[in-house]
Amino acid sequence: MKILITAGPTREPLDPVRFISNRSTGKMGFALASAALAAGHEVTLIAGPVTLPTPEGARRVDVVTALEMLEAVRRELPACDVYISCAAVADWRPETCSPEKLKKARMTGVLRLVPNPDILRTVLPLKGDRLFVGFAAETGEPTAEAQRKMRDKGLDMIVANDVTQPGAGFATETNRVTLLFPDGTRRDLPLMPKREVGTAVIEAVGRLRRP
Ligand code: PMT
């Protein structure tokens, strides 16, 4: 399969030195890429600002903002069979980005934000017979909210993780996830290295493609 994976955070600048972002390190998305490559698939990895080395054999496209990530996904998706959206895309961006560093004395304490597009939903018209897989980072029991996101975003599978669990979620070497499918079936995976989570996700994608 030709697999498109997004990984890491996006960074939404306020001025040349400040930005809004989140705690994603890209480890989960890069682990997925390594697992897919090890299984013999072709991988295009769209990465937000992270400090990880490129998995050998992956074609890497670096982006910074959510709008850049959207454009990269639009460009790369037509050549792919599967899109796995593991990136933690910032839901909001500052309404304006100052070309110069904002002066502290001139700041009002109010930051005006505008919503970023939802990348998965925006590219849904391009889906065709491609598989779309999302991740859901939740604080607390993730199932209900992940199922809602899976329906809302037209996904074939969603990987739900409660990011408050020890060893799971952002910036950890391990993760504990549940694979959820539109027919209501689920697979609870134990706490394990992100690379093994990646292997389980890629195997599940393979079964969806060729049942
Ligand atoms: O990078 P690590 O430090 O290893 O951390 C891994 C992780 C916690 C980031 C990862 O396991 C994870 O859960 N990624 C998804 C995080 C997230 O943004 O979830 P969400 O519930 O906000 O979004 C749901 C889905 O919609 C995701 O597939 C997301 O990529 C996608 N999305 C979200 C917002 C947006 N504007 N566009 C999107 O496409």
PDB file of C-alpha atoms and ligand atoms in Angstrom:
ATOM      1  CA  MET A   1       0.000   0.000   0.000  1.00  0.00           C
ATOM      2  CA  LYS A   2       0.993   3.628  -0.420  1.00  0.00           C
ATOM      3  CA  ILE A   3       0.383   5.150   2.982  1.00  0.00           C
ATOM      4  CA  LEU A   4       0.189   8.845   3.817  1.00  0.00           C
ATOM      5  CA  ILE A   5       0.843   9.598   7.488  1.00  0.00           C
ATOM      6  CA  THR A   6       0.698  12.939   9.270  1.00  0.00           C
ATOM      7  CA  ALA A   7       2.637  13.287  12.513  1.00  0.00           C
ATOM      8  CA  GLY A   8       3.548  15.772  15.202  1.00  0.00           C
ATOM      9  CA  PRO A   9       1.961  19.066  16.176  1.00  0.00           C
ATOM     10  CA  THR A  10       1.285  22.110  14.094  1.00  0.00           C
ATOM     11  CA  ARG A  11       2.594  25.485  15.189  1.00  0.00           C
ATOM     12  CA  GLU A  12       0.483  28.604  14.729  1.00  0.00           C
ATOM     13  CA  PRO A  13       2.593  31.775  14.850  1.00  0.00           C
ATOM     14  CA  LEU A  14       1.641  34.974  16.599  1.00  0.00           C
ATOM     15  CA  ASP A  15       4.811  36.797  15.640  1.00  0.00           C
ATOM     16  CA  PRO A  16       8.329  35.683  14.616  1.00  0.00           C
ATOM     17  CA  VAL A  17       9.110  34.365  18.117  1.00  0.00           C
ATOM     18  CA  ARG A  18       5.790  33.196  19.606  1.00  0.00           C
ATOM     19  CA  PHE A  19       3.305  30.486  18.644  1.00  0.00           C
ATOM     20  CA  ILE A  20       0.388  28.308  19.785  1.00  0.00           C
ATOM     21  CA  SER A  21       0.986  24.556  19.652  1.00  0.00           C
ATOM     22  CA  ASN A  22       0.548  21.353  21.674  1.00  0.00           C
ATOM     23  CA  ARG A  23       2.583  18.593  23.283  1.00  0.00           C
ATOM     24  CA  SER A  24       2.840  16.191  20.329  1.00  0.00           C
ATOM     25  CA  THR A  25       6.416  15.055  19.632  1.00  0.00           C
ATOM     26  CA  GLY A  26       5.671  13.049  16.467  1.00  0.00           C
ATOM     27  CA  LYS A  27       6.765   9.772  18.127  1.00  0.00           C
ATOM     28  CA  MET A  28       3.488   7.953  17.443  1.00  0.00           C
ATOM     29  CA  GLY A  29       3.289   9.047  13.801  1.00  0.00           C
ATOM     30  CA  PHE A  30       6.965   8.267  13.125  1.00  0.00           C
ATOM     31  CA  ALA A  31       6.510   4.842  14.793  1.00  0.00           C
ATOM     32  CA  LEU A  32       3.580   4.206  12.435  1.00  0.00           C
ATOM     33  CA  ALA A  33       5.781   5.163   9.493  1.00  0.00           C
ATOM     34  CA  SER A  34       8.549   2.765  10.623  1.00  0.00           C
ATOM     35  CA  ALA A  35       6.025  -0.047  11.118  1.00  0.00           C
ATOM     36  CA  ALA A  36       4.511   0.545   7.665  1.00  0.00           C
ATOM     37  CA  LEU A  37       7.944   0.569   6.010  1.00  0.00           C
ATOM     38  CA  ALA A  38       8.948  -2.645   7.826  1.00  0.00           C
ATOM     39  CA  ALA A  39       5.780  -4.279   6.465  1.00  0.00           C
ATOM     40  CA  GLY A  40       6.853  -3.365   2.918  1.00  0.00           C
ATOM     41  CA  HIS A  41       4.561  -0.392   2.296  1.00  0.00           C
ATOM     42  CA  GLU A  42       5.517   2.952   0.713  1.00  0.00           C
ATOM     43  CA  VAL A  43       5.276   5.865   3.126  1.00  0.00           C
ATOM     44  CA  THR A  44       4.886   9.595   2.695  1.00  0.00           C
ATOM     45  CA  LEU A  45       5.285  11.252   6.085  1.00  0.00           C
ATOM     46  CA  ILE A  46       3.993  14.793   6.514  1.00  0.00           C
ATOM     47  CA  ALA A  47       5.634  16.065   9.686  1.00  0.00           C
ATOM     48  CA  GLY A  48       4.908  19.108  11.789  1.00  0.00           C
ATOM     49  CA  PRO A  49       7.847  20.691  13.657  1.00  0.00           C
ATOM     50  CA  VAL A  50       9.504  17.750  15.449  1.00  0.00           C
ATOM     51  CA  THR A  51      13.108  16.767  16.169  1.00  0.00           C
ATOM     52  CA  LEU A  52      12.939  13.113  15.075  1.00  0.00           C
ATOM     53  CA  PRO A  53      15.075  11.528  12.330  1.00  0.00           C
ATOM     54  CA  THR A  54      13.253  10.412   9.173  1.00  0.00           C
ATOM     55  CA  PRO A  55      12.534   6.657   9.177  1.00  0.00           C
ATOM     56  CA  GLU A  56      14.746   5.128   6.473  1.00  0.00           C
ATOM     57  CA  GLY A  57      12.833   4.821   3.223  1.00  0.00           C
ATOM     58  CA  ALA A  58      10.086   7.328   4.046  1.00  0.00           C
ATOM     59  CA  ARG A  59       9.474  10.349   1.844  1.00  0.00           C
ATOM     60  CA  ARG A  60       9.213  13.240   4.299  1.00  0.00           C
ATOM     61  CA  VAL A  61       7.427  16.540   3.791  1.00  0.00           C
ATOM     62  CA  ASP A  62       7.967  19.112   6.552  1.00  0.00           C
ATOM     63  CA  VAL A  63       5.282  21.655   7.405  1.00  0.00           C
ATOM     64  CA  VAL A  64       4.723  24.092  10.241  1.00  0.00           C
ATOM     65  CA  THR A  65       1.109  25.309  10.339  1.00  0.00           C
ATOM     66  CA  ALA A  66      -2.241  23.547   9.986  1.00  0.00           C
ATOM     67  CA  LEU A  67      -2.861  25.366   6.696  1.00  0.00           C
ATOM     68  CA  GLU A  68       0.482  24.106   5.351  1.00  0.00           C
ATOM     69  CA  MET A  69      -0.370  20.573   6.529  1.00  0.00           C
ATOM     70  CA  LEU A  70      -3.735  20.782   4.751  1.00  0.00           C
ATOM     71  CA  GLU A  71      -2.059  21.845   1.506  1.00  0.00           C
ATOM     72  CA  ALA A  72       0.509  19.034   1.787  1.00  0.00           C
ATOM     73  CA  VAL A  73      -2.237  16.431   2.427  1.00  0.00           C
ATOM     74  CA  ARG A  74      -4.233  17.744  -0.574  1.00  0.00           C
ATOM     75  CA  ARG A  75      -1.130  17.434  -2.754  1.00  0.00           C
ATOM     76  CA  GLU A  76      -0.002  13.967  -1.574  1.00  0.00           C
ATOM     77  CA  LEU A  77      -3.346  12.203  -1.069  1.00  0.00           C
ATOM     78  CA  PRO A  78      -4.193  11.427  -4.724  1.00  0.00           C
ATOM     79  CA  ALA A  79      -1.123   9.149  -5.007  1.00  0.00           C
ATOM     80  CA  CYS A  80      -1.967   7.213  -1.811  1.00  0.00           C
ATOM     81  CA  ASP A  81      -4.263   4.295  -0.870  1.00  0.00           C
ATOM     82  CA  VAL A  82      -4.434   5.033   2.844  1.00  0.00           C
ATOM     83  CA  TYR A  83      -4.370   8.245   4.895  1.00  0.00           C
ATOM     84  CA  ILE A  84      -3.549   7.951   8.602  1.00  0.00           C
ATOM     85  CA  SER A  85      -4.007  11.251  10.397  1.00  0.00           C
ATOM     86  CA  CYS A  86      -1.937  10.974  13.567  1.00  0.00           C
ATOM     87  CA  ALA A  87      -0.971  14.649  13.731  1.00  0.00           C
ATOM     88  CA  ALA A  88      -2.220  16.797  16.593  1.00  0.00           C
ATOM     89  CA  VAL A  89      -3.428  19.656  14.426  1.00  0.00           C
ATOM     90  CA  ALA A  90      -3.967  22.941  16.278  1.00  0.00           C
ATOM     91  CA  ASP A  91      -7.698  23.655  16.179  1.00  0.00           C
ATOM     92  CA  TRP A  92      -7.162  27.434  16.326  1.00  0.00           C
ATOM     93  CA  ARG A  93      -4.652  29.968  15.032  1.00  0.00           C
ATOM     94  CA  PRO A  94      -4.073  33.611  15.880  1.00  0.00           C
ATOM     95  CA  GLU A  95      -6.220  35.849  13.680  1.00  0.00           C
ATOM     96  CA  THR A  96      -3.141  37.798  12.639  1.00  0.00           C
ATOM     97  CA  CYS A  97       0.594  37.109  12.645  1.00  0.00           C
ATOM     98  CA  SER A  98       2.723  40.180  13.229  1.00  0.00           C
ATOM     99  CA  PRO A  99       5.807  40.397  10.962  1.00  0.00           C
ATOM    100  CA  GLU A 100       7.689  41.923  13.906  1.00  0.00           C
ATOM    101  CA  LYS A 101       7.993  40.796  17.526  1.00  0.00           C
ATOM    102  CA  LEU A 102       4.992  42.155  19.425  1.00  0.00           C
ATOM    103  CA  LYS A 103       6.003  44.653  22.101  1.00  0.00           C
ATOM    104  CA  LYS A 104       5.001  43.550  25.590  1.00  0.00           C
ATOM    105  CA  ALA A 105       3.947  47.085  26.503  1.00  0.00           C
ATOM    106  CA  ARG A 106       1.499  47.158  23.565  1.00  0.00           C
ATOM    107  CA  MET A 107      -0.172  43.785  24.373  1.00  0.00           C
ATOM    108  CA  THR A 108      -3.738  43.953  25.660  1.00  0.00           C
ATOM    109  CA  GLY A 109      -4.006  40.494  27.236  1.00  0.00           C
ATOM    110  CA  VAL A 110      -6.574  39.472  24.590  1.00  0.00           C
ATOM    111  CA  LEU A 111      -5.571  37.080  21.814  1.00  0.00           C
ATOM    112  CA  ARG A 112      -8.021  36.806  18.908  1.00  0.00           C
ATOM    113  CA  LEU A 113      -8.169  33.298  17.371  1.00  0.00           C
ATOM    114  CA  VAL A 114      -9.800  31.872  14.267  1.00  0.00           C
ATOM    115  CA  PRO A 115     -10.585  28.171  13.711  1.00  0.00           C
ATOM    116  CA  ASN A 116      -8.277  26.091  11.538  1.00  0.00           C
ATOM    117  CA  PRO A 117      -9.912  23.848   8.935  1.00  0.00           C
ATOM    118  CA  ASP A 118     -10.399  20.227   9.928  1.00  0.00           C
ATOM    119  CA  ILE A 119      -7.980  18.512   7.544  1.00  0.00           C
ATOM    120  CA  LEU A 120      -9.706  15.106   7.521  1.00  0.00           C
ATOM    121  CA  ARG A 121     -13.114  16.623   6.824  1.00  0.00           C
ATOM    122  CA  THR A 122     -11.758  19.016   4.195  1.00  0.00           C
ATOM    123  CA  VAL A 123     -10.221  16.218   2.117  1.00  0.00           C
ATOM    124  CA  LEU A 124     -13.164  13.810   2.575  1.00  0.00           C
ATOM    125  CA  PRO A 125     -14.445  14.581  -0.980  1.00  0.00           C
ATOM    126  CA  LEU A 126     -11.120  13.176  -2.289  1.00  0.00           C
ATOM    127  CA  LYS A 127     -11.551   9.887  -0.385  1.00  0.00           C
ATOM    128  CA  GLY A 128     -12.814   7.651  -3.208  1.00  0.00           C
ATOM    129  CA  ASP A 129     -11.927   4.057  -2.249  1.00  0.00           C
ATOM    130  CA  ARG A 130      -9.043   5.159  -0.026  1.00  0.00           C
ATOM    131  CA  LEU A 131      -9.006   4.188   3.649  1.00  0.00           C
ATOM    132  CA  PHE A 132      -9.032   7.062   6.129  1.00  0.00           C
ATOM    133  CA  VAL A 133      -7.815   6.411   9.680  1.00  0.00           C
ATOM    134  CA  GLY A 134      -7.941   8.976  12.467  1.00  0.00           C
ATOM    135  CA  PHE A 135      -6.574   9.201  15.988  1.00  0.00           C
ATOM    136  CA  ALA A 136      -8.487  10.629  18.932  1.00  0.00           C
ATOM    137  CA  ALA A 137      -6.599  12.086  21.880  1.00  0.00           C
ATOM    138  CA  GLU A 138      -9.007  12.332  24.797  1.00  0.00           C
ATOM    139  CA  THR A 139      -8.703  13.123  28.487  1.00  0.00           C
ATOM    140  CA  GLY A 140     -10.851  10.418  30.074  1.00  0.00           C
ATOM    141  CA  GLU A 141     -12.683   7.394  28.652  1.00  0.00           C
ATOM    142  CA  PRO A 142     -12.185   7.972  24.914  1.00  0.00           C
ATOM    143  CA  THR A 143     -14.702   5.612  23.269  1.00  0.00           C
ATOM    144  CA  ALA A 144     -17.836   7.752  22.893  1.00  0.00           C
ATOM    145  CA  GLU A 145     -15.998  10.850  21.698  1.00  0.00           C
ATOM    146  CA  ALA A 146     -13.787   8.815  19.344  1.00  0.00           C
ATOM    147  CA  GLN A 147     -16.870   7.131  17.826  1.00  0.00           C
ATOM    148  CA  ARG A 148     -18.424  10.560  17.288  1.00  0.00           C
ATOM    149  CA  LYS A 149     -15.235  11.763  15.541  1.00  0.00           C
ATOM    150  CA  MET A 150     -15.116   8.603  13.403  1.00  0.00           C
ATOM    151  CA  ARG A 151     -18.687   9.243  12.160  1.00  0.00           C
ATOM    152  CA  ASP A 152     -18.223  13.002  11.809  1.00  0.00           C
ATOM    153  CA  LYS A 153     -14.995  12.656   9.782  1.00  0.00           C
ATOM    154  CA  GLY A 154     -16.136   9.671   7.651  1.00  0.00           C
ATOM    155  CA  LEU A 155     -13.343   7.371   8.891  1.00  0.00           C
ATOM    156  CA  ASP A 156     -12.825   3.630   8.360  1.00  0.00           C
ATOM    157  CA  MET A 157     -11.110   3.273  11.737  1.00  0.00           C
ATOM    158  CA  ILE A 158     -10.142   5.478  14.659  1.00  0.00           C
ATOM    159  CA  VAL A 159      -7.367   4.913  17.174  1.00  0.00           C
ATOM    160  CA  ALA A 160      -8.555   6.196  20.532  1.00  0.00           C
ATOM    161  CA  ASN A 161      -6.132   7.072  23.295  1.00  0.00           C
ATOM    162  CA  ASP A 162      -6.789   8.408  26.774  1.00  0.00           C
ATOM    163  CA  VAL A 163      -3.811  10.750  27.065  1.00  0.00           C
ATOM    164  CA  THR A 164      -4.175  10.969  30.867  1.00  0.00           C
ATOM    165  CA  GLN A 165      -3.213   7.267  31.329  1.00  0.00           C
ATOM    166  CA  PRO A 166       0.349   6.675  32.570  1.00  0.00           C
ATOM    167  CA  GLY A 167       2.615   5.809  29.629  1.00  0.00           C
ATOM    168  CA  ALA A 168       0.030   6.827  27.021  1.00  0.00           C
ATOM    169  CA  GLY A 169      -0.451   9.770  24.675  1.00  0.00           C
ATOM    170  CA  PHE A 170       1.909  12.700  24.178  1.00  0.00           C
ATOM    171  CA  ALA A 171       5.703  12.449  24.358  1.00  0.00           C
ATOM    172  CA  THR A 172       5.807   8.886  25.747  1.00  0.00           C
ATOM    173  CA  GLU A 173       7.685   5.897  24.311  1.00  0.00           C
ATOM    174  CA  THR A 174       4.583   3.746  24.814  1.00  0.00           C
ATOM    175  CA  ASN A 175       0.866   4.095  24.123  1.00  0.00           C
ATOM    176  CA  ARG A 176      -2.340   2.364  25.091  1.00  0.00           C
ATOM    177  CA  VAL A 177      -5.039   2.563  22.455  1.00  0.00           C
ATOM    178  CA  THR A 178      -8.355   1.108  21.364  1.00  0.00           C
ATOM    179  CA  LEU A 179      -9.061   0.498  17.671  1.00  0.00           C
ATOM    180  CA  LEU A 180     -12.682   1.363  16.853  1.00  0.00           C
ATOM    181  CA  PHE A 181     -14.534   0.514  13.639  1.00  0.00           C
ATOM    182  CA  PRO A 182     -17.766   1.884  12.100  1.00  0.00           C
ATOM    183  CA  ASP A 183     -19.584  -1.463  12.574  1.00  0.00           C
ATOM    184  CA  GLY A 184     -19.223  -1.063  16.350  1.00  0.00           C
ATOM    185  CA  THR A 185     -16.403  -3.585  16.802  1.00  0.00           C
ATOM    186  CA  ARG A 186     -13.395  -2.632  18.921  1.00  0.00           C
ATOM    187  CA  ARG A 187      -9.961  -3.945  19.813  1.00  0.00           C
ATOM    188  CA  ASP A 188      -8.400  -2.898  23.120  1.00  0.00           C
ATOM    189  CA  LEU A 189      -4.606  -3.063  22.959  1.00  0.00           C
ATOM    190  CA  PRO A 190      -2.415  -3.247  26.074  1.00  0.00           C
ATOM    191  CA  LEU A 191       0.205  -0.635  26.978  1.00  0.00           C
ATOM    192  CA  MET A 192       3.063  -1.232  24.548  1.00  0.00           C
ATOM    193  CA  PRO A 193       5.875   0.559  22.690  1.00  0.00           C
ATOM    194  CA  LYS A 194       4.586   3.013  20.066  1.00  0.00           C
ATOM    195  CA  ARG A 195       6.342   0.989  17.384  1.00  0.00           C
ATOM    196  CA  GLU A 196       4.226  -2.078  18.335  1.00  0.00           C
ATOM    197  CA  VAL A 197       1.077   0.067  18.369  1.00  0.00           C
ATOM    198  CA  GLY A 198       2.129   1.161  14.881  1.00  0.00           C
ATOM    199  CA  THR A 199       2.445  -2.460  13.739  1.00  0.00           C
ATOM    200  CA  ALA A 200      -1.026  -3.282  15.119  1.00  0.00           C
ATOM    201  CA  VAL A 201      -2.559  -0.266  13.353  1.00  0.00           C
ATOM    202  CA  ILE A 202      -0.879  -1.107  10.028  1.00  0.00           C
ATOM    203  CA  GLU A 203      -2.029  -4.758  10.309  1.00  0.00           C
ATOM    204  CA  ALA A 204      -5.595  -3.593  11.016  1.00  0.00           C
ATOM    205  CA  VAL A 205      -5.445  -1.305   7.967  1.00  0.00           C
ATOM    206  CA  GLY A 206      -4.221  -4.250   5.863  1.00  0.00           C
ATOM    207  CA  ARG A 207      -7.187  -6.366   7.025  1.00  0.00           C
ATOM    208  CA  LEU A 208      -9.606  -3.553   6.131  1.00  0.00           C
ATOM    209  CA  ARG A 209      -8.089  -3.317   2.668  1.00  0.00           C
ATOM    210  CA  ARG A 210      -8.066  -7.066   1.996  1.00  0.00           C
ATOM    211  CA  PRO A 211     -10.508  -8.743   4.390  1.00  0.00           C
TER     212      PRO A 211
HETATM  213  O1  PMT B   1       3.213  12.746  18.853  1.00  0.00           O
HETATM  214  P1  PMT B   1       3.252  12.013  20.191  1.00  0.00           P
HETATM  215  O2  PMT B   1       3.962  12.817  21.266  1.00  0.00           O
HETATM  216  O3  PMT B   1       3.807  10.620  20.036  1.00  0.00           O
HETATM  217  O4  PMT B   1       1.738  11.871  20.699  1.00  0.00           O
HETATM  218  C1  PMT B   1       0.849  11.025  20.016  1.00  0.00           C
HETATM  219  C2  PMT B   1      -0.552  11.643  19.915  1.00  0.00           C
HETATM  220  C3  PMT B   1      -1.155  11.740  21.308  1.00  0.00           C
HETATM  221  C4  PMT B   1      -0.475  13.047  19.267  1.00  0.00           C
HETATM  222  C5  PMT B   1      -1.398  10.683  18.993  1.00  0.00           C
HETATM  223  O5  PMT B   1      -1.465   9.405  19.572  1.00  0.00           O
HETATM  224  C6  PMT B   1      -2.817  11.199  18.792  1.00  0.00           C
HETATM  225  O6  PMT B   1      -3.723  10.920  19.556  1.00  0.00           O
HETATM  226  N1  PMT B   1      -3.017  11.996  17.684  1.00  0.00           N
HETATM  227  C7  PMT B   1      -4.263  12.694  17.396  1.00  0.00           C
HETATM  228  C8  PMT B   1      -4.321  13.941  18.226  1.00  0.00           C
HETATM  229  C9  PMT B   1      -5.519  14.781  17.918  1.00  0.00           C
HETATM  230  O7  PMT B   1      -5.358  15.881  17.443  1.00  0.00           O
HETATM  231  O8  PMT B   1      -6.694  14.260  18.113  1.00  0.00           O
HETATM  232  P2  PMT B   1      -8.083  15.039  17.901  1.00  0.00           P
HETATM  233  O9  PMT B   1      -9.038  14.248  18.684  1.00  0.00           O
HETATM  234  O10 PMT B   1      -7.959  16.492  18.221  1.00  0.00           O
HETATM  235  O11 PMT B   1      -8.367  14.919  16.351  1.00  0.00           O
HETATM  236  C10 PMT B   1      -9.108  13.828  15.801  1.00  0.00           C
HETATM  237  C11 PMT B   1      -8.579  13.509  14.412  1.00  0.00           C
HETATM  238  O12 PMT B   1      -8.809  14.627  13.516  1.00  0.00           O
HETATM  239  C12 PMT B   1      -7.088  13.228  14.345  1.00  0.00           C
HETATM  240  O13 PMT B   1      -6.893  12.180  13.427  1.00  0.00           O
HETATM  241  C13 PMT B   1      -6.487  14.544  13.834  1.00  0.00           C
HETATM  242  O14 PMT B   1      -5.292  14.336  13.111  1.00  0.00           O
HETATM  243  C14 PMT B   1      -7.604  15.058  12.930  1.00  0.00           C
HETATM  244  N2  PMT B   1      -7.678  16.542  12.826  1.00  0.00           N
HETATM  245  C15 PMT B   1      -7.827  17.289  13.951  1.00  0.00           C
HETATM  246  C16 PMT B   1      -7.936  18.667  13.847  1.00  0.00           C
HETATM  247  C17 PMT B   1      -7.874  19.267  12.563  1.00  0.00           C
HETATM  248  N3  PMT B   1      -7.951  20.595  12.408  1.00  0.00           N
HETATM  249  N4  PMT B   1      -7.737  18.496  11.466  1.00  0.00           N
HETATM  250  C18 PMT B   1      -7.651  17.132  11.571  1.00  0.00           C
HETATM  251  O15 PMT B   1      -7.532  16.426  10.552  1.00  0.00           O
END
